[in-house]
Each structure stands twice: as structure tokens, then as C-alpha cells.
Amino acid sequence: MRSVSFVTAALAIPLAASHCHPPKWTVGQTVNTTSGPVDGHTASVASKVSEYLGIPYAQPPVGSLRFQPPVRYNGTQHLDGKNFGFSCIPSNLTAFDAEYPQELIEEYGITDVGLELIRSINNPGIPVSEDCLTLNIWTKPQTGENRKAVMVWLHGGTFISGSSAVPDYNGQFFADQEDIVLVTINYRVSFLGFPGNPHGPRNLGLLDQRLAVEWVRDNIAGFGGDPSRITLFGESAGGASVDHHTHAFASDPIIAAAIPMSGTVTGIRPRPAADAAHIWYNTTSALACGDALTPPAQVLTCMQSLPAQQIHATLRNVVDSPIPMPYSPTIDETLVFSSPETHPVANIPLLIGNTDNESGLFRVFVPPLFPPGNAAQEEEFWRVDSQAKFSCPAADRAARNVCEGLPTWRYRWHGVFPNTELGTRPPSGAYHYSEVATLFGTLEGGNTREQERVGRWMRGAWAAFARDPVRGLERYGKGNGTGKGKGKGWPRFEEGGETLARIGFEGREVSFVKGDFYDAGC
């Protein structure tokens, strides 16, 4: 069992060093980085927040760099920081990306809010390109700590879509309300990010994420951030990515803490290498670049020479469900492991959890699985599906961190609000992804008072963890300057103790139940 003293000692120095006094900060001032000097600007709503968009952290992965690990970007030219970079090229998430069927709208009682969410799930209107490896920063160094904790967000999208330009992920409200620097990144997705080539690197998207974290470590001090206090957080595929980092880079994580939300390496399971290779060769054959009998170098050269849109046209839909997925992390025993439960994990604190009704999102992409009159059987199927892919893996990952002697917290999201309601037959409840916009404070209207309070509480908790991953949550809400009341704090996770935080339950910010309260069947 590992001692937590290592983590405590590691955090003691940066917390003390954070009170050094940097030069006076001007909103939007130019910051020198390894990518070149970056001009900022005032965020669109939070007028005291400096926003820097579209900063390249890697060279464009095109031509001979396609299907290769990312190469660090170094530049000297001015970057204007005004616009998000291109999003990475996705593939279709479902068979209904073009138009959601009217029969399913009626079947599931899809609301106007829900239909808008479904139609936006593949990021329509966001420009895409292979030249997409950029990141964005929101910061407010003129107040609070002079060297702030940093939170780096990995978007979801089932590893086949997603973008840091999605409005839900805009970091200005997080940076404005909490004493942190917020970073979002793009990484390669779909076939270009997870190609499955048996003779080359298979997990390019994960390598992109790692290089972005390295860029943050090397440059974030210029934006008022503390490079020794980086928390990696993400949801769905982003949550699984966070968990992959704790395994893949266990001996050198760079990050000081991790928050996997609704995603783990055992719940969103990686592809076997043979399955990935099968998809690689199906694609190369369809594009007349050869098959498993063709010299691998010849296949690769051909694939690197094709227009990206020609490759995109051959990609498969995910017709049934985002899990399992045709393009996703692939077992290579270097970054992604066949037995992650026995592989070392990073010696860092963990905040982990999931929503109360994960499958409330996934089920609306398929017709009912059972004949009419079998509603109970349908409900049981989806309940078990949520438990097997999200709740139980989160429980196992939390329990492992506790066994390693590492500070661990666990939550369950229960927030159900009018402007996040997906469907009514049956009620969608707290479905997969339903917490994200509330966490970021980016919903565009119609928030209830309860929803505003829950969002504020959740942002404050995530930021408290980032500022001090060892003690921050235990102190959160105890009247120690957080401004969140006189609560008892959030105790570390124990299966038998009242330590599992129910966020948004019955409209309240938080309540606690036993750690294994939702683990029946695990």
C-alpha cells in the first residue's frame, strides 16, 4: 500500500510558492509561449477573464505526419488568439446524425431541448480539419492566488467526435468564479486518432492529449498557472482518457490530480488489437491502399497521400450505441493495457463519479429493444447497462485508489432540470452528459435557482480539489474562505461510510450516502 505522505509533500511546496508576486496583469495581455507570442482578449461575458484561443501545441498531423505521434509545435510568429482552431475530423456518431427520426421523437417523448441536444451531438457548424491540434486558455491572474491551480479538460464524443469549441465547454465562467486557470484541448478522434494500424502507433489521440499536457506544464506559468498543480478532467470518452493517463503515465503523470467523469478504462473498454487491425485493413482495402498482404510501408504511404475527406467517406457509423466503438483506444500494452486492474496507477488523488441514469442518453438512439408490453424488461436492460459500464467501474476504480492509500472522492450526479430534460417516456433523468453544461455554467437560459446553486457548488468543489487535491474537498464548505457555507466538507471515499456525494439530488447542492449505496450487482 502506498502512503499519501508523498502526495502531501509534493503539494506543500507549490502551495507555498503560489504567493510570489508576478508583474501586474492586464486583461488580454500578450504571453510568450513555445508556440510563439499569443495575444489574448477579454472573454465575451466575463469581462475580467483573459481568453486565448486556438493555440497550436503540435505541428499539423498531415502528409507524412498523418497516423504518426504528434510532433511538438515551436514557433516565433504572433498568434492572435481570437478564434478557436479547427476541430478534428469526426465520423458519424449514430445512424441519425442527419435527421433524428420522427417515430423515435414520439416513442421517447423527446423534448425540444432534447432534440436540440441530439442534433448538436456531432458538433454541426464547427469547422473541421486535420490541422486541429490546438488548445484554449481562460485565466484571471489579477485576483486570487498568483500561481493558480490549472484544470485541463478533455472533451467527450465516444472517441469519434467532439471539440474544444463546443459552447458547453467555454471556460470563462469557471475561470471567473473559481481561482483556477481553465484549459481545453483538441485531440485526434475517429480513424485519424485511433487508426488501429498493427504496424504503427495505434493511440494517437492519447498521445495528442499527453503532448498538450506537456505544453501546459511548460507554458502555463505565463498565464498565471502553477505547472505543479495540473488537474486533468473529462467526461465520457474524456473521462476514460483521464483514466488512461493514470495508467499509461503512472511513473511520470505530470498531472497532480485526476477527475474521470462517466468514463473509465474498464467501463469504456478498449479495442483488442486484432479488432483494430481488422478495421484498419478494411479501410485501407476500401481505399485501394492494400491489405494485410501488402507491405506495411506501402499501405501507410498510400494512406498518407489521400485527401482526408476521402478517408472520412469510408468510416463506419456507430448505429446502436457509443459503446463498444469502432474507433477508440486500442490495447497495445504500452499506453492501453489488457489488464488495467493489475497495471500500476499514478500516485495521485482521484475524484470520480457518474450520472444516476447514464443510459438515459444512449437508449434514445435505438428503437425499443423489446416488444410492446415489456416496459419493465426494457428498463431493467438499461439499468444493468448503466451499472455495468459506468457505476461499477467507477466503484472499482475508486476502491483501487483507496487500496493504494491515495486520497479519493466519489460522486453521483442527480441533477434534473427543465433545460436539460431529454425525453419524457420514460423520463430521461440524470442522463449521460447532462451535468456538463451545469458544471461549466454555460447553459444559455432557463436555469432554476436550484440549478444555479448546484452548478456553483459543483464548480467550487472541482476547483477546491484542483487547488489542493489532498485536503481541499475535506475543507470545502467549512467556512474556510470558499464562500460555500458551513457544511461538514466532503469526506474521503469509504465504501461503508457516508462519503458518496449525491450532487443535485432533489435539487440540493449535495447530500451524502454510504459509499456503496448504488453498487448492488457490482
Short mmCIF file of N, CA and C in Angstrom, two decimals, residues 313-422:
data_model
loop_
_atom_site.label_atom_id
_atom_site.label_comp_id
_atom_site.label_asym_id
_atom_site.label_seq_id
_atom_site.Cartn_x
_atom_site.Cartn_y
_atom_site.Cartn_z
N ALA A 313 -14.97 9.45 -45.87
CA ALA A 313 -16.15 8.89 -46.55
C ALA A 313 -16.28 7.39 -46.34
N THR A 314 -15.22 6.71 -45.94
CA THR A 314 -15.28 5.26 -45.75
C THR A 314 -15.61 4.85 -44.33
N LEU A 315 -15.68 5.79 -43.39
CA LEU A 315 -15.77 5.44 -41.99
C LEU A 315 -17.14 4.89 -41.62
N ARG A 316 -17.16 4.03 -40.63
CA ARG A 316 -18.38 3.37 -40.17
C ARG A 316 -19.17 4.26 -39.22
N ASN A 317 -20.48 4.10 -39.24
CA ASN A 317 -21.33 4.70 -38.21
C ASN A 317 -21.29 3.82 -36.96
N VAL A 318 -21.66 4.43 -35.83
CA VAL A 318 -21.95 3.65 -34.63
C VAL A 318 -23.47 3.64 -34.52
N VAL A 319 -24.09 2.58 -35.00
CA VAL A 319 -25.53 2.59 -35.17
C VAL A 319 -26.26 2.33 -33.86
N ASP A 320 -25.77 1.44 -33.04
CA ASP A 320 -26.51 1.00 -31.86
C ASP A 320 -26.25 1.88 -30.64
N SER A 321 -25.00 2.02 -30.28
CA SER A 321 -24.67 2.66 -29.02
C SER A 321 -23.23 3.13 -29.10
N PRO A 322 -22.88 4.15 -28.35
CA PRO A 322 -21.49 4.58 -28.36
C PRO A 322 -20.53 3.55 -27.79
N ILE A 323 -21.03 2.50 -27.17
CA ILE A 323 -20.16 1.51 -26.55
C ILE A 323 -20.62 0.12 -26.95
N PRO A 324 -19.84 -0.75 -27.56
CA PRO A 324 -18.45 -0.53 -27.96
C PRO A 324 -18.35 0.35 -29.20
N MET A 325 -17.16 0.81 -29.47
CA MET A 325 -16.94 1.78 -30.54
C MET A 325 -15.90 1.26 -31.52
N PRO A 326 -16.07 1.56 -32.81
CA PRO A 326 -15.12 1.06 -33.78
C PRO A 326 -13.79 1.80 -33.78
N TYR A 327 -13.78 3.05 -33.35
CA TYR A 327 -12.54 3.84 -33.33
C TYR A 327 -12.34 4.35 -31.90
N SER A 328 -11.40 3.76 -31.20
CA SER A 328 -11.21 4.08 -29.79
C SER A 328 -9.86 3.53 -29.35
N PRO A 329 -9.44 3.84 -28.12
CA PRO A 329 -8.17 3.31 -27.65
C PRO A 329 -8.04 1.81 -27.87
N THR A 330 -6.85 1.41 -28.29
CA THR A 330 -6.58 0.03 -28.68
C THR A 330 -5.51 -0.55 -27.79
N ILE A 331 -5.71 -1.77 -27.36
CA ILE A 331 -4.73 -2.43 -26.48
C ILE A 331 -3.40 -2.56 -27.21
N ASP A 332 -2.37 -1.95 -26.64
CA ASP A 332 -1.02 -2.07 -27.20
C ASP A 332 0.00 -2.43 -26.13
N GLU A 333 -0.45 -2.56 -24.88
CA GLU A 333 0.39 -2.89 -23.72
C GLU A 333 1.48 -1.85 -23.48
N THR A 334 1.33 -0.67 -24.07
CA THR A 334 2.23 0.44 -23.81
C THR A 334 1.48 1.62 -23.21
N LEU A 335 0.41 2.01 -23.88
CA LEU A 335 -0.47 3.06 -23.36
C LEU A 335 -1.79 2.50 -22.86
N VAL A 336 -2.24 1.44 -23.48
CA VAL A 336 -3.54 0.83 -23.18
C VAL A 336 -3.31 -0.65 -22.91
N PHE A 337 -3.87 -1.12 -21.80
CA PHE A 337 -3.48 -2.44 -21.30
C PHE A 337 -4.65 -3.41 -21.26
N SER A 338 -4.33 -4.67 -21.50
CA SER A 338 -5.36 -5.71 -21.49
C SER A 338 -5.86 -5.99 -20.09
N SER A 339 -5.03 -5.74 -19.07
CA SER A 339 -5.43 -5.95 -17.67
C SER A 339 -5.11 -4.71 -16.86
N PRO A 340 -5.84 -3.61 -17.09
CA PRO A 340 -5.50 -2.37 -16.39
C PRO A 340 -5.62 -2.46 -14.89
N GLU A 341 -6.49 -3.39 -14.42
CA GLU A 341 -6.68 -3.51 -12.97
C GLU A 341 -5.43 -4.02 -12.26
N THR A 342 -4.49 -4.60 -13.00
CA THR A 342 -3.24 -5.07 -12.38
C THR A 342 -2.05 -4.19 -12.75
N HIS A 343 -2.28 -3.19 -13.59
CA HIS A 343 -1.19 -2.31 -14.01
C HIS A 343 -1.05 -1.17 -13.00
N PRO A 344 0.17 -0.70 -12.73
CA PRO A 344 0.34 0.42 -11.78
C PRO A 344 -0.45 1.64 -12.21
N VAL A 345 -0.91 2.41 -11.24
CA VAL A 345 -1.59 3.68 -11.50
C VAL A 345 -0.78 4.81 -10.88
N ALA A 346 -1.00 6.00 -11.38
CA ALA A 346 -0.27 7.17 -10.89
C ALA A 346 -0.59 7.42 -9.42
N ASN A 347 0.40 7.85 -8.71
CA ASN A 347 0.30 8.10 -7.28
C ASN A 347 -0.30 9.50 -7.04
N ILE A 348 -1.56 9.68 -7.45
CA ILE A 348 -2.21 10.98 -7.35
C ILE A 348 -3.63 10.83 -6.83
N PRO A 349 -4.19 11.90 -6.24
CA PRO A 349 -5.58 11.86 -5.78
C PRO A 349 -6.56 11.75 -6.95
N LEU A 350 -7.74 11.23 -6.62
CA LEU A 350 -8.76 10.94 -7.64
C LEU A 350 -10.11 11.41 -7.15
N LEU A 351 -10.83 12.10 -8.03
CA LEU A 351 -12.25 12.42 -7.83
C LEU A 351 -12.99 11.78 -8.99
N ILE A 352 -13.92 10.87 -8.71
CA ILE A 352 -14.51 10.05 -9.76
C ILE A 352 -16.00 9.89 -9.52
N GLY A 353 -16.77 9.76 -10.60
CA GLY A 353 -18.19 9.53 -10.45
C GLY A 353 -18.90 9.38 -11.77
N ASN A 354 -20.21 9.35 -11.70
CA ASN A 354 -21.03 9.16 -12.89
C ASN A 354 -22.43 9.68 -12.63
N THR A 355 -23.27 9.68 -13.66
CA THR A 355 -24.63 10.17 -13.51
C THR A 355 -25.55 9.03 -13.04
N ASP A 356 -26.71 9.43 -12.57
CA ASP A 356 -27.63 8.45 -12.00
C ASP A 356 -28.30 7.59 -13.05
N ASN A 357 -28.42 8.10 -14.26
CA ASN A 357 -29.12 7.35 -15.33
C ASN A 357 -28.34 7.50 -16.63
N GLU A 358 -27.14 6.96 -16.67
CA GLU A 358 -26.26 7.12 -17.83
C GLU A 358 -26.96 6.73 -19.13
N SER A 359 -27.66 5.63 -19.14
CA SER A 359 -28.25 5.12 -20.38
C SER A 359 -29.45 5.91 -20.83
N GLY A 360 -29.88 6.90 -20.04
CA GLY A 360 -30.96 7.76 -20.49
C GLY A 360 -30.63 8.47 -21.80
N LEU A 361 -29.35 8.69 -22.08
CA LEU A 361 -28.94 9.25 -23.37
C LEU A 361 -28.85 8.18 -24.44
N PHE A 362 -28.18 7.08 -24.14
CA PHE A 362 -27.89 6.10 -25.18
C PHE A 362 -29.13 5.42 -25.74
N ARG A 363 -30.14 5.21 -24.89
CA ARG A 363 -31.30 4.43 -25.34
C ARG A 363 -32.10 5.15 -26.41
N VAL A 364 -32.01 6.50 -26.47
CA VAL A 364 -32.85 7.21 -27.44
C VAL A 364 -32.29 7.10 -28.86
N PHE A 365 -31.12 6.47 -29.02
CA PHE A 365 -30.56 6.29 -30.36
C PHE A 365 -30.92 4.94 -30.98
N VAL A 366 -31.71 4.15 -30.28
CA VAL A 366 -32.13 2.87 -30.83
C VAL A 366 -33.62 2.68 -30.57
N PRO A 367 -34.32 2.00 -31.46
CA PRO A 367 -35.72 1.66 -31.17
C PRO A 367 -35.79 0.76 -29.94
N PRO A 368 -36.95 0.67 -29.30
CA PRO A 368 -37.08 -0.23 -28.14
C PRO A 368 -36.56 -1.62 -28.45
N LEU A 369 -35.87 -2.20 -27.48
CA LEU A 369 -35.21 -3.49 -27.70
C LEU A 369 -36.16 -4.67 -27.48
N PHE A 370 -37.29 -4.41 -26.82
CA PHE A 370 -38.23 -5.50 -26.51
C PHE A 370 -39.61 -5.17 -27.08
N PRO A 371 -40.43 -6.17 -27.34
CA PRO A 371 -41.77 -5.93 -27.92
C PRO A 371 -42.63 -5.08 -27.00
N PRO A 372 -43.66 -4.43 -27.55
CA PRO A 372 -44.58 -3.64 -26.72
C PRO A 372 -45.13 -4.48 -25.57
N GLY A 373 -45.30 -3.83 -24.43
CA GLY A 373 -45.78 -4.52 -23.25
C GLY A 373 -44.67 -5.06 -22.37
N ASN A 374 -43.42 -4.82 -22.75
CA ASN A 374 -42.29 -5.31 -21.97
C ASN A 374 -41.47 -4.14 -21.41
N ALA A 375 -42.18 -3.12 -20.91
CA ALA A 375 -41.51 -1.92 -20.41
C ALA A 375 -40.57 -2.25 -19.25
N ALA A 376 -41.00 -3.14 -18.36
CA ALA A 376 -40.15 -3.47 -17.21
C ALA A 376 -38.86 -4.14 -17.66
N GLN A 377 -38.96 -5.00 -18.65
CA GLN A 377 -37.77 -5.68 -19.17
C GLN A 377 -36.83 -4.68 -19.84
N GLU A 378 -37.41 -3.70 -20.57
CA GLU A 378 -36.63 -2.65 -21.21
C GLU A 378 -35.89 -1.82 -20.16
N GLU A 379 -36.60 -1.45 -19.11
CA GLU A 379 -35.98 -0.64 -18.05
C GLU A 379 -34.86 -1.41 -17.37
N GLU A 380 -35.07 -2.68 -17.13
CA GLU A 380 -34.04 -3.48 -16.46
C GLU A 380 -32.80 -3.61 -17.33
N PHE A 381 -32.99 -3.78 -18.63
CA PHE A 381 -31.84 -3.88 -19.52
C PHE A 381 -30.97 -2.63 -19.41
N TRP A 382 -31.61 -1.45 -19.49
CA TRP A 382 -30.83 -0.22 -19.48
C TRP A 382 -30.25 0.07 -18.11
N ARG A 383 -30.94 -0.35 -17.05
CA ARG A 383 -30.38 -0.18 -15.71
C ARG A 383 -29.10 -1.00 -15.57
N VAL A 384 -29.14 -2.24 -16.01
CA VAL A 384 -27.96 -3.09 -15.94
C VAL A 384 -26.85 -2.55 -16.83
N ASP A 385 -27.22 -2.01 -17.99
CA ASP A 385 -26.23 -1.44 -18.90
C ASP A 385 -25.49 -0.28 -18.24
N SER A 386 -26.23 0.62 -17.60
CA SER A 386 -25.60 1.74 -16.89
C SER A 386 -24.69 1.24 -15.78
N GLN A 387 -25.18 0.24 -15.05
CA GLN A 387 -24.41 -0.28 -13.92
C GLN A 387 -23.10 -0.91 -14.39
N ALA A 388 -23.19 -1.69 -15.46
CA ALA A 388 -22.02 -2.44 -15.92
C ALA A 388 -20.96 -1.54 -16.56
N LYS A 389 -21.39 -0.48 -17.22
CA LYS A 389 -20.44 0.34 -17.98
C LYS A 389 -19.97 1.58 -17.25
N PHE A 390 -20.72 1.99 -16.20
CA PHE A 390 -20.36 3.23 -15.54
C PHE A 390 -20.28 3.11 -14.02
N SER A 391 -21.36 2.70 -13.38
CA SER A 391 -21.38 2.71 -11.91
C SER A 391 -20.36 1.75 -11.31
N CYS A 392 -20.39 0.50 -11.75
CA CYS A 392 -19.49 -0.49 -11.16
C CYS A 392 -18.02 -0.21 -11.50
N PRO A 393 -17.68 0.16 -12.73
CA PRO A 393 -16.29 0.53 -13.00
C PRO A 393 -15.82 1.71 -12.17
N ALA A 394 -16.69 2.71 -11.94
CA ALA A 394 -16.30 3.84 -11.09
C ALA A 394 -16.06 3.37 -9.66
N ALA A 395 -16.93 2.45 -9.18
CA ALA A 395 -16.75 1.91 -7.84
C ALA A 395 -15.43 1.17 -7.72
N ASP A 396 -15.12 0.36 -8.73
CA ASP A 396 -13.87 -0.41 -8.70
C ASP A 396 -12.65 0.51 -8.74
N ARG A 397 -12.72 1.55 -9.59
CA ARG A 397 -11.56 2.45 -9.70
C ARG A 397 -11.36 3.24 -8.41
N ALA A 398 -12.45 3.68 -7.79
CA ALA A 398 -12.34 4.39 -6.52
C ALA A 398 -11.78 3.47 -5.44
N ALA A 399 -12.28 2.23 -5.39
CA ALA A 399 -11.81 1.29 -4.38
C ALA A 399 -10.32 0.99 -4.56
N ARG A 400 -9.88 0.91 -5.81
CA ARG A 400 -8.46 0.65 -6.03
C ARG A 400 -7.61 1.80 -5.52
N ASN A 401 -8.03 3.03 -5.80
CA ASN A 401 -7.25 4.17 -5.34
C ASN A 401 -7.16 4.20 -3.81
N VAL A 402 -8.28 3.85 -3.16
CA VAL A 402 -8.29 3.78 -1.70
C VAL A 402 -7.31 2.71 -1.23
N CYS A 403 -7.32 1.55 -1.88
CA CYS A 403 -6.40 0.46 -1.50
C CYS A 403 -4.95 0.86 -1.70
N GLU A 404 -4.69 1.75 -2.65
CA GLU A 404 -3.33 2.23 -2.88
C GLU A 404 -2.93 3.29 -1.85
N GLY A 405 -3.87 3.66 -0.97
CA GLY A 405 -3.57 4.66 0.03
C GLY A 405 -3.61 6.08 -0.48
N LEU A 406 -4.36 6.32 -1.56
CA LEU A 406 -4.39 7.63 -2.20
C LEU A 406 -5.70 8.35 -1.90
N PRO A 407 -5.66 9.66 -1.70
CA PRO A 407 -6.88 10.41 -1.43
C PRO A 407 -7.89 10.23 -2.57
N THR A 408 -9.12 9.90 -2.22
CA THR A 408 -10.13 9.54 -3.22
C THR A 408 -11.49 10.08 -2.81
N TRP A 409 -12.21 10.62 -3.79
CA TRP A 409 -13.58 11.08 -3.58
C TRP A 409 -14.46 10.53 -4.70
N ARG A 410 -15.73 10.29 -4.35
CA ARG A 410 -16.65 9.73 -5.34
C ARG A 410 -17.99 10.46 -5.27
N TYR A 411 -18.60 10.65 -6.44
CA TYR A 411 -19.88 11.37 -6.52
C TYR A 411 -20.84 10.63 -7.44
N ARG A 412 -22.10 11.06 -7.37
CA ARG A 412 -23.12 10.60 -8.32
C ARG A 412 -24.00 11.81 -8.65
N TRP A 413 -24.17 12.09 -9.94
CA TRP A 413 -24.91 13.25 -10.39
C TRP A 413 -26.39 12.92 -10.51
N HIS A 414 -27.22 13.73 -9.85
CA HIS A 414 -28.67 13.52 -9.85
C HIS A 414 -29.45 14.70 -10.42
N GLY A 415 -28.76 15.71 -10.91
CA GLY A 415 -29.45 16.92 -11.33
C GLY A 415 -30.40 16.70 -12.49
N VAL A 416 -31.66 17.09 -12.31
CA VAL A 416 -32.68 17.03 -13.36
C VAL A 416 -33.36 18.39 -13.40
N PHE A 417 -33.23 19.08 -14.52
CA PHE A 417 -33.74 20.45 -14.62
C PHE A 417 -34.47 20.62 -15.95
N PRO A 418 -35.40 21.58 -16.00
CA PRO A 418 -36.20 21.73 -17.23
C PRO A 418 -35.36 21.96 -18.48
N ASN A 419 -34.27 22.68 -18.37
CA ASN A 419 -33.49 22.99 -19.57
C ASN A 419 -32.43 21.94 -19.89
N THR A 420 -32.48 20.80 -19.19
CA THR A 420 -31.62 19.68 -19.58
C THR A 420 -32.43 18.42 -19.85
N GLU A 421 -33.77 18.51 -19.79
CA GLU A 421 -34.61 17.33 -19.98
C GLU A 421 -34.50 16.82 -21.41
N LEU A 422 -34.23 15.54 -21.55
CA LEU A 422 -34.03 14.93 -22.87
C LEU A 422 -35.32 14.31 -23.41
#
